[in-house]
Short mmCIF file of C-alpha atoms and ligand atoms in Angstrom, two decimals:
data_model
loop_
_atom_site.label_atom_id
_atom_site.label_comp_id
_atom_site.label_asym_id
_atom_site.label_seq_id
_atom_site.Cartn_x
_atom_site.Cartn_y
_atom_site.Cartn_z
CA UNK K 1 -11.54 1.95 -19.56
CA UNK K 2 -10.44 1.21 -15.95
CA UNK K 3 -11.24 3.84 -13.32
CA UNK K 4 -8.24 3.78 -10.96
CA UNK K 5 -8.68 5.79 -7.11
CA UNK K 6 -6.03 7.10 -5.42
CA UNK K 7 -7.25 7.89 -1.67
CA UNK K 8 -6.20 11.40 -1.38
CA UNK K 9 -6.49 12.70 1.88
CA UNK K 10 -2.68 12.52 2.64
CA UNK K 11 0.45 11.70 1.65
CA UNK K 12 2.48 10.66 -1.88
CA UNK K 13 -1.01 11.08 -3.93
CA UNK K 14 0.31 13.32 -7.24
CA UNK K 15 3.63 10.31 -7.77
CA UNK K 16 0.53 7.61 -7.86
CA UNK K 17 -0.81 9.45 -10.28
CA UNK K 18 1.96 10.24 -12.20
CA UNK K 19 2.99 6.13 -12.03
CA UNK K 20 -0.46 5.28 -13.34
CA UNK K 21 -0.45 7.68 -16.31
CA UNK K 22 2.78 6.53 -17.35
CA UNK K 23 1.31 2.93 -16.79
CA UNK K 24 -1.80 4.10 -19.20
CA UNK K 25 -4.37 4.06 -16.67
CA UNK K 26 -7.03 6.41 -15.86
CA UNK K 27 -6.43 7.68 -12.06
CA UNK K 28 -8.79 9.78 -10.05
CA UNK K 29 -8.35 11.21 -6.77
CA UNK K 30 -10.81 9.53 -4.14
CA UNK K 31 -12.04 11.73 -0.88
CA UNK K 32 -15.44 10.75 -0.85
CA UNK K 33 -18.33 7.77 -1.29
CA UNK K 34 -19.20 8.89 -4.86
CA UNK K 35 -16.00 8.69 -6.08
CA UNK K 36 -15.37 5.59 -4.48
CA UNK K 37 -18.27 4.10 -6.11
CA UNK K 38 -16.63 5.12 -9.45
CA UNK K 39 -13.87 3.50 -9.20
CA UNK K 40 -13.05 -0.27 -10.16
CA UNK K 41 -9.84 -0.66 -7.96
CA UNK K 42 -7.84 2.00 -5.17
CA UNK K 43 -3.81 3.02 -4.13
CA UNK K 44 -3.55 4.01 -0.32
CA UNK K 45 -0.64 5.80 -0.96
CA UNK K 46 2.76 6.92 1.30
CA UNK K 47 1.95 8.95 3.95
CA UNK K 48 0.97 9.02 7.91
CA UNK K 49 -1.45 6.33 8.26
CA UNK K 50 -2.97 7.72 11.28
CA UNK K 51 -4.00 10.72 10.19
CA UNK K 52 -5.11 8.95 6.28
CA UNK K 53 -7.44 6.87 8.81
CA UNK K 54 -8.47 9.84 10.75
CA UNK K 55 -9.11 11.93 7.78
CA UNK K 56 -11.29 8.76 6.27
CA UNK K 57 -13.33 8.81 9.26
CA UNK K 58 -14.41 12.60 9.11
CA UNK K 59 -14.57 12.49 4.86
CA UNK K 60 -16.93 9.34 6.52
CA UNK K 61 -15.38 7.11 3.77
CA UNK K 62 -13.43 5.02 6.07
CA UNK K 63 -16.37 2.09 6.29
CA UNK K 64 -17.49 2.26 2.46
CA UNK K 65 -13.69 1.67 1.87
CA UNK K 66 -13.54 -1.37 4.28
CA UNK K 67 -16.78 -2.22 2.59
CA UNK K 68 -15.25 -2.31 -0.54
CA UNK K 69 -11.93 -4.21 0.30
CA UNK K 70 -14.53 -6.50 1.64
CA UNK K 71 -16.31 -7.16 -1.52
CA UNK K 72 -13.25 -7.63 -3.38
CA UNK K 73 -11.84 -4.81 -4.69
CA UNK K 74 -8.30 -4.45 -5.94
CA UNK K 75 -6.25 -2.36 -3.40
CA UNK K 76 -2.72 -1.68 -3.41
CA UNK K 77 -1.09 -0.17 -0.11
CA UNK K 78 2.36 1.56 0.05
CA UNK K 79 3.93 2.35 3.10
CA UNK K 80 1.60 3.76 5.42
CA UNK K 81 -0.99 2.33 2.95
CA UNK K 82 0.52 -1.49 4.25
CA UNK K 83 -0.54 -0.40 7.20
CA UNK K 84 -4.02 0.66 6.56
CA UNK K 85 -4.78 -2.66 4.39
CA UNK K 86 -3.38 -4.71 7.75
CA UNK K 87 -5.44 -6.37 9.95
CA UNK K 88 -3.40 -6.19 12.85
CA UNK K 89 -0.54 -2.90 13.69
CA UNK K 90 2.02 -3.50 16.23
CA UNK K 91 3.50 -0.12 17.89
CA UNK K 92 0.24 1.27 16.85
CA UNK K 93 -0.76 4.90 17.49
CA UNK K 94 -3.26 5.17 20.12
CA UNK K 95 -6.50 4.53 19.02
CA UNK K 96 -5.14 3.39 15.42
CA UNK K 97 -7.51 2.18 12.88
CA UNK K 98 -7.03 0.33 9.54
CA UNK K 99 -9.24 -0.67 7.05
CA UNK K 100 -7.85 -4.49 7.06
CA UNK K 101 -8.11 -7.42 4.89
CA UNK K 102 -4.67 -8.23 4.66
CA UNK K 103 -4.27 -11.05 7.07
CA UNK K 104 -0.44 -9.68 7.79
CA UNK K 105 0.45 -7.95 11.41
CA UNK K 106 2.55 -5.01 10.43
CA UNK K 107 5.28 -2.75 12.70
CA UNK K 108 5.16 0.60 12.09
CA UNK K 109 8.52 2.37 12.05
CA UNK K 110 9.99 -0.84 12.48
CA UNK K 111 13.56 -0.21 10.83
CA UNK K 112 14.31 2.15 13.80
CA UNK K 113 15.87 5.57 14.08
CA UNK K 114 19.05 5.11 12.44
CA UNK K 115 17.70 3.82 9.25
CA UNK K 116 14.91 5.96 9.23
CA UNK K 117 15.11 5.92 5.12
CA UNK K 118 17.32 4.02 2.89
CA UNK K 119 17.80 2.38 -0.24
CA UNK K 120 18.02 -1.25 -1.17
CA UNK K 121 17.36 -3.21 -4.59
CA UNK K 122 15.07 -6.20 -4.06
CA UNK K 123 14.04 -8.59 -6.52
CA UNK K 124 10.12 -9.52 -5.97
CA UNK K 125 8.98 -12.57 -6.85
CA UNK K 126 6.09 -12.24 -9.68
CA UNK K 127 6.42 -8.92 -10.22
CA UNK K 128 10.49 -8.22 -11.49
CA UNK K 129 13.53 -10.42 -11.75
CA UNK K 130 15.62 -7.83 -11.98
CA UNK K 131 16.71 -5.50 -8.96
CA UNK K 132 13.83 -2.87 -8.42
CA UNK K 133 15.38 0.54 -6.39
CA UNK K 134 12.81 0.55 -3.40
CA UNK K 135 12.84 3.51 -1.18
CA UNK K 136 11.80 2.83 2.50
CA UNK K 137 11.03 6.10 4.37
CA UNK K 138 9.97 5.46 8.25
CA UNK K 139 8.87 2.35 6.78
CA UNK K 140 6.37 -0.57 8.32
CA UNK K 141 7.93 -4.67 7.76
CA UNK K 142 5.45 -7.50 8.25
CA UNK K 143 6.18 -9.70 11.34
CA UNK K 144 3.46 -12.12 10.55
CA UNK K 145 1.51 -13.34 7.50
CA UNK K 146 -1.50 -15.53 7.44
CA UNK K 147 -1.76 -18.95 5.53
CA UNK K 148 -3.15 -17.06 2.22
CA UNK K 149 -0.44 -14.51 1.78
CA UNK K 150 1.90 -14.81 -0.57
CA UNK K 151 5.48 -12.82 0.66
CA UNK K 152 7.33 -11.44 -2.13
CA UNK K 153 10.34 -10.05 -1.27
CA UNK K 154 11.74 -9.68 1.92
CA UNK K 155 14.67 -7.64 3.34
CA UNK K 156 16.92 -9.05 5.92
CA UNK K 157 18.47 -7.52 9.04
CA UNK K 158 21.67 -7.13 10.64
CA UNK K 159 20.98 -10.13 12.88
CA UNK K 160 19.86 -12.32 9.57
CA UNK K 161 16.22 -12.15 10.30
CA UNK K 162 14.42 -11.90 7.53
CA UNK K 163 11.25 -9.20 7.18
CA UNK K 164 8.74 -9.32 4.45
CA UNK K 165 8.53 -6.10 2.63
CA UNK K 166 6.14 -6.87 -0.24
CA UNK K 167 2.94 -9.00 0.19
CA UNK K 168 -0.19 -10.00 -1.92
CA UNK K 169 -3.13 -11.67 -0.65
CA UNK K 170 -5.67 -12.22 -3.49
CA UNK K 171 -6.70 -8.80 -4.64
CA UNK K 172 -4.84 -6.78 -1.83
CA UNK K 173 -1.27 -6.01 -2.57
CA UNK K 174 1.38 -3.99 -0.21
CA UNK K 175 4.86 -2.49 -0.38
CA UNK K 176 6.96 -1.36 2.90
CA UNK K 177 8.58 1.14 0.46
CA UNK K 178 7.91 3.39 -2.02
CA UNK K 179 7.75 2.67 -6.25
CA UNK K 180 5.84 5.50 -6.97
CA UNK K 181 8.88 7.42 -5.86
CA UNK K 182 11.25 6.12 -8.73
CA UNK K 183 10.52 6.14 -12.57
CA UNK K 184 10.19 1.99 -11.99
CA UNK K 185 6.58 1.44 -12.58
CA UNK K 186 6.94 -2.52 -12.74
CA UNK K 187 4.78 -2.69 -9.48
CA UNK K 188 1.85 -0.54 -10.50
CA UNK K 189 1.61 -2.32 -13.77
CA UNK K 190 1.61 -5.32 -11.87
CA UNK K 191 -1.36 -4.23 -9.84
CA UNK K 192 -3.07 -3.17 -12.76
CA UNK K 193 -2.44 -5.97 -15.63
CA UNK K 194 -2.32 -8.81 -12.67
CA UNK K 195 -4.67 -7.80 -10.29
CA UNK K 196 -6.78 -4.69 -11.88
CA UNK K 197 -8.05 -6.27 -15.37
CA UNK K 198 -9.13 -9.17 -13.72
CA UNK K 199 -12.17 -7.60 -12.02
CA UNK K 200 -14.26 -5.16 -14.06
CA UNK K 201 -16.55 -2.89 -12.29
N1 LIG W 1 5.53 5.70 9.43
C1 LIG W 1 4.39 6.06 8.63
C2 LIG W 1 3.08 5.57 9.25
O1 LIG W 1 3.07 5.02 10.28
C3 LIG W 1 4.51 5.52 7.22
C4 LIG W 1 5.62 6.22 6.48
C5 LIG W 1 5.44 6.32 5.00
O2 LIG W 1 4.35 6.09 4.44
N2 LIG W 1 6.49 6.74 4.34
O3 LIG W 1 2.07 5.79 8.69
#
């Protein structure tokens, strides 16, 4: 059986959970090395991704993570979790780290003040051809992918710009918004039949 992390130092952690029981997967909550190690794939969830970072760095699993991501492990990022699989943050918090991989340069807080949450249906290419309800919440958009990622879905502006919202790059998938907070698990059992079963630890 598939061991599934959720990095719980912050944020949304108990809805992962809850999306990958009702998915049929075995979660476990991840704060440090050894129960990294026993884990075949990891969910940064929703939260502040400064102070996820931050906290990684004291719980010193912040380089065994980027170790991991390295070596291949699934990881799917929501929210502030985009932001911590990014390589590159623009309107970064001072001193920001992420752990990186995902050759995407994110915004954090891009939709501004007035939309600071809201609620749009997307369709995502791979993963549901039918609306899915996402839920944005002081949410990140990508301004810039690299050749090898694959943009989903993307939502567009008031000035017709389009923003990509959900990305995948090999075994690294990220949301701007939020699945695990609606009963629509289509994502995580995307990430675990697509990208999960694929690569047994
Ligand atoms: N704005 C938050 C950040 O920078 C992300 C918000 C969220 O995860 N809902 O980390």
């Amino acid at each position: 059986m598939l061991k599934i992390g959720v990095l719980a130092l912050q944020g949304d952690v108990r809805e992962h959970i809850a999306s990958l029981h009702e998915c049929g997967a075995t979660p476990i909550t991840v704060r440090r090395p050894s129960e990294l190690d026993s884990v075949s794939a990891l969910i940064l969830p929703g939260g502040e991704s400064t102070t996820i970072a931050k906290l990684a760095h004291s719980f010193e699993i912040f380089e065994p993570i980027r170790k991991r991501i390295a070596e291949g492990m699934p990881v799917y990022g929501s929210c502030a979790g985009m932001i911590l699989l990014a390589d590159r943050v623009t309107d970064a918090a001072h001193d920001q780290t992420t752990f990186g991989g995902l050759d995407i340069t994110v915004r954090r807080n891009a939709f501004g003040r007035q939309v600071d949450s809201f609620e749009t249906d997307l369709e995502i290419l791979e993963i549901a051809s039918t609306a899915v309800r996402a839920v944005f919440i002081r949410a990140p958009w990508v301004e810039q992918v690299g050749s090898s990622v694959e943009v989903l879905s993307s939502v567009t502006d008031k000035k017709g710009v389009a923003h990509p919202v959900a990305v995948r790059q090999g075994s690294l998938l990220a949301t701007s918004f939020h699945p695990e907070l609606t009963s629509d698990n289509r994502i995580h059992r995307y990430f675990l039949e697509q990208m999960c079963h694929s690569f047994q630890k």
